PDB file of C-alpha atoms in Angstrom:
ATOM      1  CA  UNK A   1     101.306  81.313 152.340  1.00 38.00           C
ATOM      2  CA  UNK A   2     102.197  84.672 150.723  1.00 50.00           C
ATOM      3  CA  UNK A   3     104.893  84.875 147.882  1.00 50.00           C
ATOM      4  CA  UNK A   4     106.968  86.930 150.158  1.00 45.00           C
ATOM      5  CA  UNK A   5     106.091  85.198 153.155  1.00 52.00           C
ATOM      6  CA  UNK A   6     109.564  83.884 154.977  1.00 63.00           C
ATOM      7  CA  UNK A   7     111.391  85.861 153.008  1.00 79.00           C
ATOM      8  CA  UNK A   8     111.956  88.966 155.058  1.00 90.00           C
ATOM      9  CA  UNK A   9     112.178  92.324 154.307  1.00 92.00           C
ATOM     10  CA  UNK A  10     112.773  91.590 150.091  1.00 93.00           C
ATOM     11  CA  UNK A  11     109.877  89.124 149.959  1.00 94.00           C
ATOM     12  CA  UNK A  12     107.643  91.660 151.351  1.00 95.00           C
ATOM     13  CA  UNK A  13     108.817  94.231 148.907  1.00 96.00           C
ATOM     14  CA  UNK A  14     108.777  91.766 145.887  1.00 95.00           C
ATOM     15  CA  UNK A  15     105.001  91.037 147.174  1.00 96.00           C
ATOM     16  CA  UNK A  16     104.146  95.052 146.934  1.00 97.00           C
ATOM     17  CA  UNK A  17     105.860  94.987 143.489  1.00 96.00           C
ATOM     18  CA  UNK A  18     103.468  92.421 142.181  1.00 96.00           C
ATOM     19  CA  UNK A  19     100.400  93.369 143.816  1.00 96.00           C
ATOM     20  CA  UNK A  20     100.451  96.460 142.307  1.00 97.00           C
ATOM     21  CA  UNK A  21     101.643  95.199 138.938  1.00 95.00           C
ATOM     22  CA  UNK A  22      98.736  92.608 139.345  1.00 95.00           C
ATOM     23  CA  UNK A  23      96.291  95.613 139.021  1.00 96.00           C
ATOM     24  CA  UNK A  24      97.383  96.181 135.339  1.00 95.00           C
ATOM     25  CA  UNK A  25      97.042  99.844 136.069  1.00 97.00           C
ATOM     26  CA  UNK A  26      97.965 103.133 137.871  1.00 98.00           C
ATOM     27  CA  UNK A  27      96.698 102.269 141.658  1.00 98.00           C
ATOM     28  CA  UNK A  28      95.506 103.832 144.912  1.00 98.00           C
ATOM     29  CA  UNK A  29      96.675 103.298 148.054  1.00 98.00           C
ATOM     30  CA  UNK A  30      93.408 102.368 149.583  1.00 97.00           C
ATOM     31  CA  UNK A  31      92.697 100.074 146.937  1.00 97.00           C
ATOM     32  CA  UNK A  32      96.094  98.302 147.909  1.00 97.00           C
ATOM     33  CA  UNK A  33      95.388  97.796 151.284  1.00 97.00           C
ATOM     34  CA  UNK A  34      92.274  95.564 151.633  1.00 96.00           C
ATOM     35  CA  UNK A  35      94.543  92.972 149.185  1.00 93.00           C
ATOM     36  CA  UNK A  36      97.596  93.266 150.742  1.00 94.00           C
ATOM     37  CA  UNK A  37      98.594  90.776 153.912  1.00 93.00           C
ATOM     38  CA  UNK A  38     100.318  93.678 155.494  1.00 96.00           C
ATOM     39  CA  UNK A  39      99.261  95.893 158.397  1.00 96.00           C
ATOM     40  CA  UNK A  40      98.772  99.790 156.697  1.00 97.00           C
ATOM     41  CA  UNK A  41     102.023 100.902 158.209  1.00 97.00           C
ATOM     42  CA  UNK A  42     104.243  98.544 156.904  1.00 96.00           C
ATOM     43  CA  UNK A  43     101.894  98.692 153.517  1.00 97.00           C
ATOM     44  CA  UNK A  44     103.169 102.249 153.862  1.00 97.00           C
ATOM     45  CA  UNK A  45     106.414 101.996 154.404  1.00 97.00           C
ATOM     46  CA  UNK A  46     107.562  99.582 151.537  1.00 97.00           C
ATOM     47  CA  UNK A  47     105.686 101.603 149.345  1.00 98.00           C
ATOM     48  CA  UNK A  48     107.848 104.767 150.265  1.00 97.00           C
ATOM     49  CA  UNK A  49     110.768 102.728 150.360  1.00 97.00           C
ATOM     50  CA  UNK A  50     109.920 101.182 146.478  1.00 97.00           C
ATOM     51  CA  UNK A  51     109.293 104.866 145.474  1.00 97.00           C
ATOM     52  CA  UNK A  52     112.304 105.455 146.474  1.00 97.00           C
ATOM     53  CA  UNK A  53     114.465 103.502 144.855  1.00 96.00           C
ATOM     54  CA  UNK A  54     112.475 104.206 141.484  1.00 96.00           C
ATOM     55  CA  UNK A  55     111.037 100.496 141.920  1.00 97.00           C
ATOM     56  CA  UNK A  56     107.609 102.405 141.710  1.00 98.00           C
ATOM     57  CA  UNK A  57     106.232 105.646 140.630  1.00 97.00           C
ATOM     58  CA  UNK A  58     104.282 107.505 142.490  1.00 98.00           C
ATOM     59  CA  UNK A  59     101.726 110.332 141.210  1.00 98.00           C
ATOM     60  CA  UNK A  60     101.105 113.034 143.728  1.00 97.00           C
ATOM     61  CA  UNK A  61      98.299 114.430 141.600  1.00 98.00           C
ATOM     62  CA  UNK A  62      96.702 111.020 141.436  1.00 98.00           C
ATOM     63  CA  UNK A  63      97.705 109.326 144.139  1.00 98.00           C
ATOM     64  CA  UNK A  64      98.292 106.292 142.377  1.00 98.00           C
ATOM     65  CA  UNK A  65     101.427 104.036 142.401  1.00 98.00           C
ATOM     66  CA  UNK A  66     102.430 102.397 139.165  1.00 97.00           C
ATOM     67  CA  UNK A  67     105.511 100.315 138.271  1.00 96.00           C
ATOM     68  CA  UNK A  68     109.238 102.336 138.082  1.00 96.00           C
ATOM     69  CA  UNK A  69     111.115 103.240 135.299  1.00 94.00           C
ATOM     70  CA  UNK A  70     114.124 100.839 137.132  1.00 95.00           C
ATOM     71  CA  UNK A  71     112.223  98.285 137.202  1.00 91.00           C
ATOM     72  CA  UNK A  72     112.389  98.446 133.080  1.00 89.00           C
ATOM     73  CA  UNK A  73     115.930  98.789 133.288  1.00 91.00           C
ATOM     74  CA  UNK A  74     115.956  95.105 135.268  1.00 87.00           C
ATOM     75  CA  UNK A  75     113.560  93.784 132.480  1.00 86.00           C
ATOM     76  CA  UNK A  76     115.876  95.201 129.976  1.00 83.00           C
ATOM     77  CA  UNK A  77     119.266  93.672 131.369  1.00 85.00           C
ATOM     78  CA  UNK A  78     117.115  90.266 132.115  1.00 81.00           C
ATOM     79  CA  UNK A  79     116.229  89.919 128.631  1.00 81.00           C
ATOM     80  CA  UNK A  80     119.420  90.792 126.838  1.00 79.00           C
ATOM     81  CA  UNK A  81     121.093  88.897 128.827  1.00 79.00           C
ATOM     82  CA  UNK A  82     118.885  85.578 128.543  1.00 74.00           C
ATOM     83  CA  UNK A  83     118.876  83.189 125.615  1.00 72.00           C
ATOM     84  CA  UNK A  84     115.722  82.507 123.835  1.00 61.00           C
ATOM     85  CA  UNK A  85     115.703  78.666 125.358  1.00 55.00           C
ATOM     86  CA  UNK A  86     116.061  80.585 128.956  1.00 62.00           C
ATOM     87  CA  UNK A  87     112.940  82.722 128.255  1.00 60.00           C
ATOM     88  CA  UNK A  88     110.396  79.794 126.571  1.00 64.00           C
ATOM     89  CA  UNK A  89     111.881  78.037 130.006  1.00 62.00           C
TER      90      UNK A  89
END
């Protein structure tokens, strides 16, 4: 079973958000899509909609999709707002 499997629509996203973080580096489209358990429309479409919300960035002289500047902002509040017992957990 998928990580965002049963989860709806936020699972799937969540599941685009770490397959391209899994690649560790600025990523293609086509190199998304034979590892992703989506059909290339919706693959498509949460990508846009990620982009959008500045969840990803997207590099229209690359072509590549890399992790969004709001995502830092979430890692930011999540670790000033944890304790260091919360975070070794």
């Amino acid at each position: 079973m998928s990580r965002g499997a049963g989860d709806g629509t936020v699972g799937k996203a969540l599941e685009v958000l770490d397959q391209v973080a899994d690649f560790e580096r600025p990523v293609r489209f086509a190199e998304l899509l034979p590892h992703s358990s989506f059909p290339k429309p919706t693959l498509y479409r949460l990508l846009q909609t990620l982009t959008n919300q500045g969840m990803l960035a997207y590099d229209p002289d690359r072509h590549t999709y890399a992790p969004g500047a709001r995502l830092m902002k979430f890692a930011h509040a999540a670790w000033s707002q944890s304790t260091l017992a919360q975070v070794a957990s």
